[in-house]
């Protein structure tokens, strides 16, 4: 920080006050992630087409009582412009790590899909 200089001269540095850490808590960061990677808070399921992705998203909400609707994302294959050559991703947020990756893999396999390993 800078303060006004004596007699209107150049600004002079103002000594910083020591940071008071008493009573501070960094829980918002530490508690939320609980030593987990962000990837563990999200599952990406890959489906062959949009219809399958929509069905999986609906079935996930019903079966696992999800708090948030899964997101559907079109994933065009590299070098392909045709809409037929696209995979669809179903992105499921899982902040409480309630969903078991192996179960999701088996579940989505019913629609010829898989759970993307992070």
Short mmCIF file of N, CA and C in Angstrom, two decimals, residues 10-100:
data_model
loop_
_atom_site.label_atom_id
_atom_site.label_comp_id
_atom_site.label_asym_id
_atom_site.label_seq_id
_atom_site.Cartn_x
_atom_site.Cartn_y
_atom_site.Cartn_z
N UNK A 10 6.32 12.60 -3.30
CA UNK A 10 6.05 11.26 -3.82
C UNK A 10 5.39 10.38 -2.76
N UNK A 11 4.55 9.46 -3.19
CA UNK A 11 3.93 8.55 -2.24
C UNK A 11 4.98 7.70 -1.53
N UNK A 12 4.72 7.42 -0.29
CA UNK A 12 5.63 6.62 0.52
C UNK A 12 4.94 5.30 0.89
N UNK A 13 5.68 4.21 0.95
CA UNK A 13 5.06 2.95 1.34
C UNK A 13 4.53 3.01 2.76
N UNK A 14 3.38 2.40 2.96
CA UNK A 14 2.78 2.29 4.28
C UNK A 14 3.03 0.87 4.75
N UNK A 15 3.57 0.71 5.95
CA UNK A 15 3.83 -0.65 6.41
C UNK A 15 2.54 -1.45 6.48
N UNK A 16 2.62 -2.67 6.00
CA UNK A 16 1.45 -3.55 6.03
C UNK A 16 1.22 -4.03 7.45
N UNK A 17 -0.05 -4.17 7.78
CA UNK A 17 -0.38 -4.72 9.10
C UNK A 17 -0.21 -6.22 9.03
N UNK A 18 0.29 -6.81 10.09
CA UNK A 18 0.44 -8.27 10.06
C UNK A 18 -0.93 -8.92 9.90
N UNK A 19 -0.95 -9.99 9.15
CA UNK A 19 -2.20 -10.72 8.91
C UNK A 19 -2.59 -11.47 10.17
N UNK A 20 -3.80 -11.26 10.62
CA UNK A 20 -4.31 -11.92 11.82
C UNK A 20 -5.00 -13.21 11.41
N UNK A 21 -4.41 -14.34 11.75
CA UNK A 21 -4.98 -15.63 11.36
C UNK A 21 -5.85 -16.24 12.44
N UNK A 22 -5.98 -15.55 13.58
CA UNK A 22 -6.82 -16.13 14.64
C UNK A 22 -8.26 -16.22 14.17
N UNK A 23 -8.82 -17.37 14.33
CA UNK A 23 -10.22 -17.56 14.00
C UNK A 23 -10.46 -17.78 12.51
N UNK A 24 -9.41 -17.74 11.70
CA UNK A 24 -9.64 -17.98 10.28
C UNK A 24 -9.76 -19.48 10.04
N UNK A 25 -10.51 -19.83 9.01
CA UNK A 25 -10.72 -21.23 8.68
C UNK A 25 -10.81 -21.35 7.17
N UNK A 26 -10.02 -22.21 6.63
CA UNK A 26 -10.01 -22.41 5.20
C UNK A 26 -10.89 -23.59 4.82
N UNK A 27 -11.93 -23.81 5.55
CA UNK A 27 -12.79 -24.97 5.36
C UNK A 27 -13.52 -25.01 4.05
N UNK A 28 -13.87 -23.87 3.49
CA UNK A 28 -14.62 -23.88 2.24
C UNK A 28 -13.87 -24.62 1.15
N UNK A 29 -12.57 -24.47 1.10
CA UNK A 29 -11.78 -25.17 0.09
C UNK A 29 -11.52 -26.60 0.54
N UNK A 30 -11.02 -26.78 1.73
CA UNK A 30 -10.63 -28.10 2.20
C UNK A 30 -11.81 -29.04 2.38
N UNK A 31 -12.90 -28.53 2.93
CA UNK A 31 -14.05 -29.40 3.20
C UNK A 31 -14.71 -29.87 1.91
N UNK A 32 -14.77 -29.00 0.91
CA UNK A 32 -15.48 -29.35 -0.31
C UNK A 32 -14.80 -30.49 -1.05
N UNK A 33 -13.49 -30.45 -1.19
CA UNK A 33 -12.80 -31.45 -1.97
C UNK A 33 -12.33 -32.64 -1.15
N UNK A 34 -12.13 -32.46 0.12
CA UNK A 34 -11.82 -33.58 1.00
C UNK A 34 -10.72 -34.47 0.41
N UNK A 35 -9.65 -33.82 -0.06
CA UNK A 35 -8.49 -34.51 -0.63
C UNK A 35 -8.82 -35.37 -1.85
N UNK A 36 -9.85 -35.03 -2.58
CA UNK A 36 -10.20 -35.77 -3.80
C UNK A 36 -9.91 -34.89 -5.00
N UNK A 37 -9.67 -35.51 -6.13
CA UNK A 37 -9.51 -34.77 -7.37
C UNK A 37 -10.88 -34.30 -7.85
N UNK A 38 -10.88 -33.22 -8.62
CA UNK A 38 -12.13 -32.74 -9.20
C UNK A 38 -12.74 -33.80 -10.11
N UNK A 39 -11.90 -34.62 -10.74
CA UNK A 39 -12.40 -35.67 -11.63
C UNK A 39 -13.27 -36.65 -10.90
N UNK A 40 -13.02 -36.87 -9.61
CA UNK A 40 -13.83 -37.81 -8.84
C UNK A 40 -15.21 -37.26 -8.54
N UNK A 41 -15.41 -35.98 -8.77
CA UNK A 41 -16.70 -35.35 -8.50
C UNK A 41 -17.60 -35.38 -9.73
N UNK A 42 -17.10 -35.93 -10.83
CA UNK A 42 -17.84 -35.91 -12.09
C UNK A 42 -17.61 -37.23 -12.81
N UNK A 43 -18.65 -37.73 -13.45
CA UNK A 43 -18.55 -38.94 -14.25
C UNK A 43 -18.92 -38.59 -15.69
N UNK A 44 -18.16 -39.08 -16.63
CA UNK A 44 -18.44 -38.85 -18.05
C UNK A 44 -18.78 -40.19 -18.67
N UNK A 45 -20.00 -40.27 -19.19
CA UNK A 45 -20.48 -41.49 -19.83
C UNK A 45 -20.55 -41.24 -21.33
N UNK A 46 -20.03 -42.16 -22.12
CA UNK A 46 -19.97 -42.00 -23.57
C UNK A 46 -21.01 -42.91 -24.21
N UNK A 47 -21.84 -42.32 -25.07
CA UNK A 47 -22.91 -43.05 -25.74
C UNK A 47 -22.79 -42.91 -27.25
N UNK A 48 -23.31 -43.88 -28.00
CA UNK A 48 -23.14 -43.85 -29.45
C UNK A 48 -24.00 -42.82 -30.17
N UNK A 49 -25.12 -42.41 -29.59
CA UNK A 49 -25.98 -41.45 -30.27
C UNK A 49 -26.82 -40.65 -29.27
N UNK A 50 -27.50 -39.64 -29.78
CA UNK A 50 -28.25 -38.74 -28.92
C UNK A 50 -29.41 -39.45 -28.22
N UNK A 51 -30.11 -40.31 -28.93
CA UNK A 51 -31.24 -41.01 -28.32
C UNK A 51 -30.79 -41.82 -27.10
N UNK A 52 -29.69 -42.53 -27.26
CA UNK A 52 -29.18 -43.32 -26.14
C UNK A 52 -28.77 -42.41 -24.99
N UNK A 53 -28.14 -41.28 -25.30
CA UNK A 53 -27.71 -40.35 -24.26
C UNK A 53 -28.91 -39.79 -23.49
N UNK A 54 -29.97 -39.44 -24.21
CA UNK A 54 -31.17 -38.92 -23.54
C UNK A 54 -31.81 -39.97 -22.66
N UNK A 55 -31.87 -41.21 -23.15
CA UNK A 55 -32.44 -42.30 -22.35
C UNK A 55 -31.61 -42.55 -21.08
N UNK A 56 -30.30 -42.55 -21.23
CA UNK A 56 -29.42 -42.76 -20.08
C UNK A 56 -29.59 -41.64 -19.06
N UNK A 57 -29.65 -40.41 -19.52
CA UNK A 57 -29.81 -39.27 -18.60
C UNK A 57 -31.10 -39.40 -17.80
N UNK A 58 -32.19 -39.75 -18.47
CA UNK A 58 -33.47 -39.94 -17.77
C UNK A 58 -33.39 -41.10 -16.77
N UNK A 59 -32.82 -42.21 -17.22
CA UNK A 59 -32.73 -43.39 -16.36
C UNK A 59 -31.83 -43.14 -15.15
N UNK A 60 -30.75 -42.37 -15.34
CA UNK A 60 -29.86 -42.06 -14.21
C UNK A 60 -30.60 -41.28 -13.13
N UNK A 61 -31.38 -40.29 -13.55
CA UNK A 61 -32.13 -39.47 -12.58
C UNK A 61 -33.09 -40.35 -11.79
N UNK A 62 -33.78 -41.24 -12.48
CA UNK A 62 -34.74 -42.12 -11.81
C UNK A 62 -34.06 -43.13 -10.89
N UNK A 63 -33.04 -43.78 -11.41
CA UNK A 63 -32.39 -44.87 -10.65
C UNK A 63 -31.59 -44.37 -9.46
N UNK A 64 -30.86 -43.28 -9.65
CA UNK A 64 -29.95 -42.81 -8.61
C UNK A 64 -30.44 -41.57 -7.87
N UNK A 65 -31.65 -41.12 -8.16
CA UNK A 65 -32.23 -39.94 -7.49
C UNK A 65 -31.23 -38.77 -7.46
N UNK A 66 -30.74 -38.41 -8.65
CA UNK A 66 -29.75 -37.35 -8.76
C UNK A 66 -30.36 -35.99 -8.41
N UNK A 67 -29.56 -35.15 -7.79
CA UNK A 67 -30.01 -33.80 -7.45
C UNK A 67 -30.03 -32.90 -8.68
N UNK A 68 -29.11 -33.13 -9.61
CA UNK A 68 -29.01 -32.31 -10.82
C UNK A 68 -29.20 -33.18 -12.05
N UNK A 69 -29.83 -32.59 -13.07
CA UNK A 69 -29.96 -33.28 -14.35
C UNK A 69 -28.58 -33.46 -14.96
N UNK A 70 -28.28 -34.63 -15.50
CA UNK A 70 -27.00 -34.79 -16.21
C UNK A 70 -26.97 -33.90 -17.45
N UNK A 71 -25.79 -33.47 -17.83
CA UNK A 71 -25.62 -32.64 -19.03
C UNK A 71 -25.34 -33.54 -20.22
N UNK A 72 -25.95 -33.21 -21.36
CA UNK A 72 -25.68 -33.92 -22.60
C UNK A 72 -24.78 -33.05 -23.46
N UNK A 73 -23.72 -33.65 -23.99
CA UNK A 73 -22.74 -32.92 -24.79
C UNK A 73 -22.44 -33.73 -26.04
N UNK A 74 -22.55 -33.09 -27.20
CA UNK A 74 -22.19 -33.74 -28.46
C UNK A 74 -20.68 -33.72 -28.59
N UNK A 75 -20.09 -34.87 -28.89
CA UNK A 75 -18.64 -34.98 -29.02
C UNK A 75 -18.32 -35.47 -30.42
N UNK A 76 -18.10 -34.53 -31.35
CA UNK A 76 -17.79 -34.92 -32.73
C UNK A 76 -16.44 -35.63 -32.77
N UNK A 77 -16.38 -36.69 -33.51
CA UNK A 77 -15.13 -37.42 -33.64
C UNK A 77 -14.16 -36.58 -34.49
N UNK A 78 -12.92 -36.69 -34.21
CA UNK A 78 -11.90 -35.88 -34.88
C UNK A 78 -12.00 -36.03 -36.40
N UNK A 79 -12.07 -34.89 -37.08
CA UNK A 79 -12.09 -34.87 -38.54
C UNK A 79 -13.43 -35.18 -39.16
N UNK A 80 -14.46 -35.36 -38.36
CA UNK A 80 -15.77 -35.70 -38.89
C UNK A 80 -16.72 -34.51 -38.77
N UNK A 81 -17.39 -34.17 -39.88
CA UNK A 81 -18.36 -33.08 -39.87
C UNK A 81 -19.79 -33.60 -39.83
N UNK A 82 -19.97 -34.84 -40.16
CA UNK A 82 -21.30 -35.43 -40.23
C UNK A 82 -21.86 -35.66 -38.83
N UNK A 83 -23.10 -35.25 -38.61
CA UNK A 83 -23.74 -35.40 -37.30
C UNK A 83 -23.87 -36.87 -36.92
N UNK A 84 -23.89 -37.76 -37.93
CA UNK A 84 -24.00 -39.18 -37.63
C UNK A 84 -22.72 -39.72 -36.99
N UNK A 85 -21.60 -39.02 -37.21
CA UNK A 85 -20.32 -39.48 -36.69
C UNK A 85 -19.97 -38.76 -35.39
N UNK A 86 -20.92 -38.72 -34.50
CA UNK A 86 -20.68 -38.05 -33.22
C UNK A 86 -21.07 -38.98 -32.09
N UNK A 87 -20.27 -38.94 -31.04
CA UNK A 87 -20.64 -39.61 -29.81
C UNK A 87 -21.32 -38.57 -28.94
N UNK A 88 -22.08 -39.03 -27.97
CA UNK A 88 -22.72 -38.13 -27.03
C UNK A 88 -22.22 -38.45 -25.64
N UNK A 89 -21.94 -37.42 -24.89
CA UNK A 89 -21.47 -37.58 -23.52
C UNK A 89 -22.59 -37.20 -22.57
N UNK A 90 -22.70 -37.96 -21.52
CA UNK A 90 -23.60 -37.63 -20.41
C UNK A 90 -22.69 -37.34 -19.23
N UNK A 91 -22.72 -36.09 -18.78
CA UNK A 91 -21.84 -35.65 -17.69
C UNK A 91 -22.68 -35.60 -16.42
N UNK A 92 -22.26 -36.36 -15.43
CA UNK A 92 -22.99 -36.47 -14.16
C UNK A 92 -22.13 -35.89 -13.05
N UNK A 93 -22.64 -34.86 -12.39
CA UNK A 93 -21.95 -34.28 -11.24
C UNK A 93 -22.22 -35.17 -10.03
N UNK A 94 -21.18 -35.44 -9.27
CA UNK A 94 -21.30 -36.33 -8.11
C UNK A 94 -20.48 -35.77 -6.94
N UNK A 95 -20.88 -34.61 -6.40
CA UNK A 95 -20.08 -33.95 -5.37
C UNK A 95 -19.93 -34.76 -4.08
N UNK A 96 -20.85 -35.67 -3.83
CA UNK A 96 -20.79 -36.47 -2.59
C UNK A 96 -20.20 -37.86 -2.83
N UNK A 97 -19.74 -38.11 -4.04
CA UNK A 97 -19.18 -39.42 -4.42
C UNK A 97 -20.11 -40.56 -4.05
N UNK A 98 -21.38 -40.40 -4.36
CA UNK A 98 -22.37 -41.44 -4.08
C UNK A 98 -22.37 -42.53 -5.15
N UNK A 99 -21.98 -42.17 -6.37
CA UNK A 99 -22.06 -43.11 -7.49
C UNK A 99 -20.78 -43.93 -7.59
N UNK A 100 -20.97 -45.22 -7.85
CA UNK A 100 -19.84 -46.14 -7.95
C UNK A 100 -19.45 -46.26 -9.43
#
